[in-house]
CSV table of C-alpha atoms in Angstrom, one decimal:
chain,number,residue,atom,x,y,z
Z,247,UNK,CA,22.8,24.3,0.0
Z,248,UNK,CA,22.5,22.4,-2.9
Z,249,UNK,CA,24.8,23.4,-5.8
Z,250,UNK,CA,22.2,23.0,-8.5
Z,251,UNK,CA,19.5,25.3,-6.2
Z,252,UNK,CA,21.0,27.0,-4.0
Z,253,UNK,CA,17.5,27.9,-2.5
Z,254,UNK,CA,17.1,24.8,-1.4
Z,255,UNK,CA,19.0,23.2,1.9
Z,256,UNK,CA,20.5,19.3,0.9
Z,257,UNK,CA,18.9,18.1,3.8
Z,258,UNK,CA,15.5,19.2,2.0
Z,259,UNK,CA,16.4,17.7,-1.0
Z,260,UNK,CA,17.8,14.3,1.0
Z,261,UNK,CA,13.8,14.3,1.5
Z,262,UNK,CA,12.3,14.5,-1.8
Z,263,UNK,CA,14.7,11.5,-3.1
Z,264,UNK,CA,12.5,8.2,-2.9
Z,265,UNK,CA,15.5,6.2,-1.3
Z,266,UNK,CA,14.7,8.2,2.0
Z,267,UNK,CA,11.7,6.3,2.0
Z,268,UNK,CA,13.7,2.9,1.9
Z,269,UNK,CA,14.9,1.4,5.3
Z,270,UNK,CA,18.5,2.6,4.3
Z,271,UNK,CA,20.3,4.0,1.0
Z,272,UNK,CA,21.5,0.1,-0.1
Z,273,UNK,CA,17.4,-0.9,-0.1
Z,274,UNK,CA,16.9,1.8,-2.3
Z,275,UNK,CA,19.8,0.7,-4.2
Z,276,UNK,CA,19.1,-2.7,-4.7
Z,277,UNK,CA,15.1,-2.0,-5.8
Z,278,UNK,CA,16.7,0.3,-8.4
Z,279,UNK,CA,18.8,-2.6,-10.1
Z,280,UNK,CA,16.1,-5.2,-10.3
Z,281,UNK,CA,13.9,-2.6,-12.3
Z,282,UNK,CA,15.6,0.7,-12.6
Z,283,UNK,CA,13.1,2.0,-15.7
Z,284,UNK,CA,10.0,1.4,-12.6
Z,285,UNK,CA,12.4,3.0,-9.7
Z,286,UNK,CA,12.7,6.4,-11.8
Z,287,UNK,CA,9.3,6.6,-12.4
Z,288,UNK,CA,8.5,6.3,-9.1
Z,289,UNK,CA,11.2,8.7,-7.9
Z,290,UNK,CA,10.2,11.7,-10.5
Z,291,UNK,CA,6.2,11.1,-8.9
Z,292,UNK,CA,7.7,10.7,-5.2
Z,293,UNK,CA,9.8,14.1,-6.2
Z,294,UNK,CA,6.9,16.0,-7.9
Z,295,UNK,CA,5.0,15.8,-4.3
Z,296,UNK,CA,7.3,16.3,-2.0
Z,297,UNK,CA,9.5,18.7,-3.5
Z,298,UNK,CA,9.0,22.3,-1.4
Z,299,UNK,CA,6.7,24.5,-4.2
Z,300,UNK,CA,3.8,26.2,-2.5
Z,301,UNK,CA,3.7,24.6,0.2
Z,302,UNK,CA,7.3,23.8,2.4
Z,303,UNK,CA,8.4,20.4,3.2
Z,304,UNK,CA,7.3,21.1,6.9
Z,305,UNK,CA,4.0,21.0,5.8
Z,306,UNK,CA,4.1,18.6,3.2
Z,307,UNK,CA,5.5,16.5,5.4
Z,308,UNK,CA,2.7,17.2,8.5
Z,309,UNK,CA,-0.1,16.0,5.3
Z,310,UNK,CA,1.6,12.5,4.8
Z,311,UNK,CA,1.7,12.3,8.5
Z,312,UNK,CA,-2.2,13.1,8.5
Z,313,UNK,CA,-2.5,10.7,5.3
Z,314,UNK,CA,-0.9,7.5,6.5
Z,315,UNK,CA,-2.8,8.1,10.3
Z,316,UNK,CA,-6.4,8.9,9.4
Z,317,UNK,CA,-8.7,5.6,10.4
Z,318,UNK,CA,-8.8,5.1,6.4
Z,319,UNK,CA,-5.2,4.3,6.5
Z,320,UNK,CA,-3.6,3.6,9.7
Z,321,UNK,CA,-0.5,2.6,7.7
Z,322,UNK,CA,2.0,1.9,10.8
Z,323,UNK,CA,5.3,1.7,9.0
Z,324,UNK,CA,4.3,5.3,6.5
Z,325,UNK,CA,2.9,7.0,10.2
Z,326,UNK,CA,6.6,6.0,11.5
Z,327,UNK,CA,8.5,7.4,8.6
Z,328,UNK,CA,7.0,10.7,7.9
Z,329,UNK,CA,6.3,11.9,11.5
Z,330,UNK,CA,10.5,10.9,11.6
Z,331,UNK,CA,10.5,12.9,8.3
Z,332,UNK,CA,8.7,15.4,9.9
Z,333,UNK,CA,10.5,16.2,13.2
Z,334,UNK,CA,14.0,15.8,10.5
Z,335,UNK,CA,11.8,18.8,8.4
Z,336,UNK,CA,11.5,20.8,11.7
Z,337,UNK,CA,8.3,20.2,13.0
Z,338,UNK,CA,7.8,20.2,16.9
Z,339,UNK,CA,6.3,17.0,18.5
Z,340,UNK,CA,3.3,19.2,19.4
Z,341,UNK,CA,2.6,20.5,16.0
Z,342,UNK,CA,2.7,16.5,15.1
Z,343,UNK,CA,-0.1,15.9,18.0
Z,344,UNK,CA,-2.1,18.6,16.2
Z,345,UNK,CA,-2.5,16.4,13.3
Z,346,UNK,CA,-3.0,13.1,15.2
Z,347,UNK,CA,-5.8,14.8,17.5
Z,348,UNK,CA,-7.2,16.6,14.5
Z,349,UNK,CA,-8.0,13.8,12.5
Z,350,UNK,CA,-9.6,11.4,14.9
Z,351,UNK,CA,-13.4,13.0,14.1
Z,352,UNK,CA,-12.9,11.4,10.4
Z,353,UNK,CA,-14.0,8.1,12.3
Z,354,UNK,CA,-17.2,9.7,13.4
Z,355,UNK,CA,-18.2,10.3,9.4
Z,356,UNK,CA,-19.3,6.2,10.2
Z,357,UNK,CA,-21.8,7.7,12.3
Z,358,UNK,CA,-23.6,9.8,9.1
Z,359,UNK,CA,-24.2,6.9,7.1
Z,360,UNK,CA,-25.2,4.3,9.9
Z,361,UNK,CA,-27.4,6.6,12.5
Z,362,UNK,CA,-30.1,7.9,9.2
Z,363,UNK,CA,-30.2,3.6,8.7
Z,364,UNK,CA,-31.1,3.0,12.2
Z,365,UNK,CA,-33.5,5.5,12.7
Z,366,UNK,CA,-35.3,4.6,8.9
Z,367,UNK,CA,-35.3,1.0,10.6
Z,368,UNK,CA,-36.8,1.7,13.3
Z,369,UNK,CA,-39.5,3.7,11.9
Z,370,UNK,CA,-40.1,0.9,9.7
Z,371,UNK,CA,-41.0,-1.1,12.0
Z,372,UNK,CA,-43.0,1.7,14.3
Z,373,UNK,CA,-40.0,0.8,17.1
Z,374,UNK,CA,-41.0,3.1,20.3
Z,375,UNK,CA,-37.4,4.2,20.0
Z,376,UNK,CA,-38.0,6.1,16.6
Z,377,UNK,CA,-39.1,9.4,18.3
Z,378,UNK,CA,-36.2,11.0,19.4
Z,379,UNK,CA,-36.0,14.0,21.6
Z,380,UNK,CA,-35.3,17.5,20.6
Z,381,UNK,CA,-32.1,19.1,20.9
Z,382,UNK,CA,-31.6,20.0,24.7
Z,383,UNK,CA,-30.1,23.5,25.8
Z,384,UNK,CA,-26.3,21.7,26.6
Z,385,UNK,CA,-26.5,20.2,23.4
Z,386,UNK,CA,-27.4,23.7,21.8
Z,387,UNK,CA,-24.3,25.0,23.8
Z,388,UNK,CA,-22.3,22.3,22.3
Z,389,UNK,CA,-22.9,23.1,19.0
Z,390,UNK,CA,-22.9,26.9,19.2
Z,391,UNK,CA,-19.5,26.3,20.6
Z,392,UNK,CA,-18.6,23.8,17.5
Z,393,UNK,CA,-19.7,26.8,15.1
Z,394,UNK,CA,-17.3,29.2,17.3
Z,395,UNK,CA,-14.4,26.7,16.7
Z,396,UNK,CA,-14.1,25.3,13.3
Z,397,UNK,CA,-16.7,27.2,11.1
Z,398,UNK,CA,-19.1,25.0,9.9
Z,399,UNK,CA,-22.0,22.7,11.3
Z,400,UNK,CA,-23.9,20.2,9.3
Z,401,UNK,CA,-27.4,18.7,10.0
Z,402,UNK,CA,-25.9,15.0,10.7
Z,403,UNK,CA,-24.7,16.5,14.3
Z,404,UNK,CA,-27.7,17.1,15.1
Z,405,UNK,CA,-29.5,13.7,14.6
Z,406,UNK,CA,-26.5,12.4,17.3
Z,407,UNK,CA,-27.1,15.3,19.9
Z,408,UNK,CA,-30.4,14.0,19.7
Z,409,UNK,CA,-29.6,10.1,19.9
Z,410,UNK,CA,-26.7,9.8,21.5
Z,411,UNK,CA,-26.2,13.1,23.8
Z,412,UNK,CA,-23.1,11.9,25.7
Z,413,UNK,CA,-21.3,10.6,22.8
Z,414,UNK,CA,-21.9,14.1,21.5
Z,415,UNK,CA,-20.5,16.1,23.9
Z,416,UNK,CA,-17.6,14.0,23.7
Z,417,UNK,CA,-17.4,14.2,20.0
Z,418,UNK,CA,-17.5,17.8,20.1
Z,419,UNK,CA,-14.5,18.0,22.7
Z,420,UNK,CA,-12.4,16.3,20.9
Z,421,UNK,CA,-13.5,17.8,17.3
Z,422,UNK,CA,-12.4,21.5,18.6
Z,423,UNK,CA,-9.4,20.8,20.6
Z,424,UNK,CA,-7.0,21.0,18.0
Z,425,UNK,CA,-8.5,24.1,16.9
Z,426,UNK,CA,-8.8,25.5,20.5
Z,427,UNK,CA,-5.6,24.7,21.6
Z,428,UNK,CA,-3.0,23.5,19.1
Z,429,UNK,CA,0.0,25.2,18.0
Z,430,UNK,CA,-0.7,24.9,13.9
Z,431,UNK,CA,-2.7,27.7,12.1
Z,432,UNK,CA,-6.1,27.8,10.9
Z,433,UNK,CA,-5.2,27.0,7.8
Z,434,UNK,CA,-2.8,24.4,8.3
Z,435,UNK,CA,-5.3,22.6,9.9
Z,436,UNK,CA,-7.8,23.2,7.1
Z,437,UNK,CA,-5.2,21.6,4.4
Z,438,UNK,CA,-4.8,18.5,7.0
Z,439,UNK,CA,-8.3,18.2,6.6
Z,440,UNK,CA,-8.7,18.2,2.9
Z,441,UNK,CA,-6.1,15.5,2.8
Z,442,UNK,CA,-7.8,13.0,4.3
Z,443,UNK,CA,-11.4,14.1,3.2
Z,444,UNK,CA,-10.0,13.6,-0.7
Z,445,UNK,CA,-8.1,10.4,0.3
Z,446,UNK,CA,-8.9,7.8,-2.2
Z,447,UNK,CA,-9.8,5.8,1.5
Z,448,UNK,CA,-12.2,8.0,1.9
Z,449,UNK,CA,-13.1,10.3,-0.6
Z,450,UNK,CA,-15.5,12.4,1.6
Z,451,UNK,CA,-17.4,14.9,-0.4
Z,452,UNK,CA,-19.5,16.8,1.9
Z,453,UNK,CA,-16.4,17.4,4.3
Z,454,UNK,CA,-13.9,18.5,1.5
Z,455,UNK,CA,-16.5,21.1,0.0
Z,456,UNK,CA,-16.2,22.4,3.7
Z,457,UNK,CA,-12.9,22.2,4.0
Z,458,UNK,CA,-11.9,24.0,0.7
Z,459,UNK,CA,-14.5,26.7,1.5
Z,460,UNK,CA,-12.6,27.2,5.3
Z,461,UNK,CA,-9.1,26.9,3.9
Z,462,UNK,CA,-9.7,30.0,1.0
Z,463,UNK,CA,-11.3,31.8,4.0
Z,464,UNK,CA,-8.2,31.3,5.7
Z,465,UNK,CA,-5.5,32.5,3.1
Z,466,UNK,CA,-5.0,29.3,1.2
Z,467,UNK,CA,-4.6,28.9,-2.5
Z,468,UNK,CA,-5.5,27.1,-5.6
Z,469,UNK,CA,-1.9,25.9,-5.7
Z,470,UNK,CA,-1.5,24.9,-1.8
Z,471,UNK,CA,-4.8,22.5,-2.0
Z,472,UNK,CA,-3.3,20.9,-5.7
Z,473,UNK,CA,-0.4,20.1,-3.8
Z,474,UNK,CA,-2.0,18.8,-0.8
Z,475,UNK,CA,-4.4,16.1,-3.4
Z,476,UNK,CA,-0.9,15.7,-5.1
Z,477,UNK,CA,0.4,14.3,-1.4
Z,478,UNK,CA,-2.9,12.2,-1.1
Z,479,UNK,CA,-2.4,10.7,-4.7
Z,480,UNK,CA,1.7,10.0,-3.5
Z,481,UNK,CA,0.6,7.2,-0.8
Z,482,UNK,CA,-0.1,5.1,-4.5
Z,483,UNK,CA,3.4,4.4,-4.3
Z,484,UNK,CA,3.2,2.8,-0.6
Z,485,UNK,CA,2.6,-0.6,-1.9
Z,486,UNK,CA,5.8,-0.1,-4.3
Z,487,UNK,CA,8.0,0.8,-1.2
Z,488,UNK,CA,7.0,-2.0,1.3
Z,489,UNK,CA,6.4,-4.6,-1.5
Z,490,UNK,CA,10.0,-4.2,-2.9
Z,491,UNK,CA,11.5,-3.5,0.1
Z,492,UNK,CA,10.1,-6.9,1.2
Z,493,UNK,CA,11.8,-8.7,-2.2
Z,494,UNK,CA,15.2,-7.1,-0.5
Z,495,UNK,CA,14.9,-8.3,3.2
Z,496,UNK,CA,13.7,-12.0,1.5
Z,497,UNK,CA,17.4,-11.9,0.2
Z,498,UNK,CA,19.1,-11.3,4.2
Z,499,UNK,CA,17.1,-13.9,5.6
């Protein structure tokens, strides 16, 4: 335990210093002397994330996994550190799955804003292939199933179970599995999906309102969702790590 906070395990704390972000300790070292005034102001924002408040550094630590994977992101060398972060936090490799499976529906958001411009188009230009079909009875199983799983159901679905039936089915597999199967909560999952609704790669509104609305439902509070945008608003500092980590490897070469 750490002397200062005895509360709080050092291998916790070893977490919530920005030099575990750094390849190794002398990285971190060596960034601090070419600008030290920069490398504290970046440590006290790394700190005031990360550090274990009301949500635990397990978590925490599952949200920047979410953040860096998410399509928005896909930030290899962030996804590397924090899912080693994570596993060093306690997390299991299947809680970690959770989150990857979980967030691949935030590609299908694409579909919302390009299927309504197809289907205006091809109205426009009286296209045979603007009357779509009505909703079939699998596709009405689908989504009945969807509302048993996560909660919610928005109109866009339905324009794709009516265009693109297959893809749906498959969407909707894949959109409850976590939920059906995984070993994370509810409301964990709820917080992963803030995160990378609220994003500044994404910034989905419709989604988040959704999402906020779930995660109360399921026990969260104010303070766990300001966290979890406090984690999203922490990757501002991932172009500070890798850029002056690259000034330091410049100097081995």
């Amino acid at each position: 335990m750490s002397p200062d906070n005895p509360a709080v395990p050092n291998a916790t704390l070893a977490l919530t210093d920005i030099a575990s972000a750094f390849s190794s300790d002398e990285t971190a070292a060596r960034v601090r002397e070419y600008s030290p005034t920069s490398y504290v102001a970046a440590d006290r924002f790394w700190r005031t994330a990360l550090t274990p408040k009301a949500l635990d550094l397990r978590m925490k630590e599952l949200v920047l996994v979410a953040l860096h994977a998410t399509v928005t992101s896909l930030d290899s060398v962030a996804v590397r550190r924090h899912i080693k972060r994570a596993l060093d936090a306690g997390v299991r490799p299947d809680e970690v799955i959770d989150v990857l499976i979980t967030i691949v529906g935030v590609a299908n958001h694409s579909l919302y804003f390009a299927l309504p411009i197809l289907m205006r188009e091809l109205q426009a230009t009286g296209h045979p292939d603007a009357e779509l079909p009505p909703i079939g009875a699998e596709a009405q199983q689908i989504k009945m199933d969807f509302v048993r799983s996560r909660g919610f159901w928005n109109e866009q679905r339905d324009i794709i179970a009516r265009a693109m039936p297959e893809y749906f089915s498959a969407l909707n597999a894949i959109s409850t599995e976590s939920w059906k199967n995984g070993p994370l909560s509810a409301k964990e999952r709820e917080l992963i999906c803030i995160a990378i609704d609220c994003s500044v790669t994404h910034m989905f509104e419709p989604g988040l309102a959704i999402h906020i609305r779930n995660a109360l439902k399921h026990g969260a509070n104010r303070e766990e969702i300001l966290e979890v945008f406090s984690l999203a608003a922490v990757t501002g500092l991932e172009g500070y790590i890798m850029g002056a980590a690259a000034i330091i490897e410049r100097e081995t070469e």
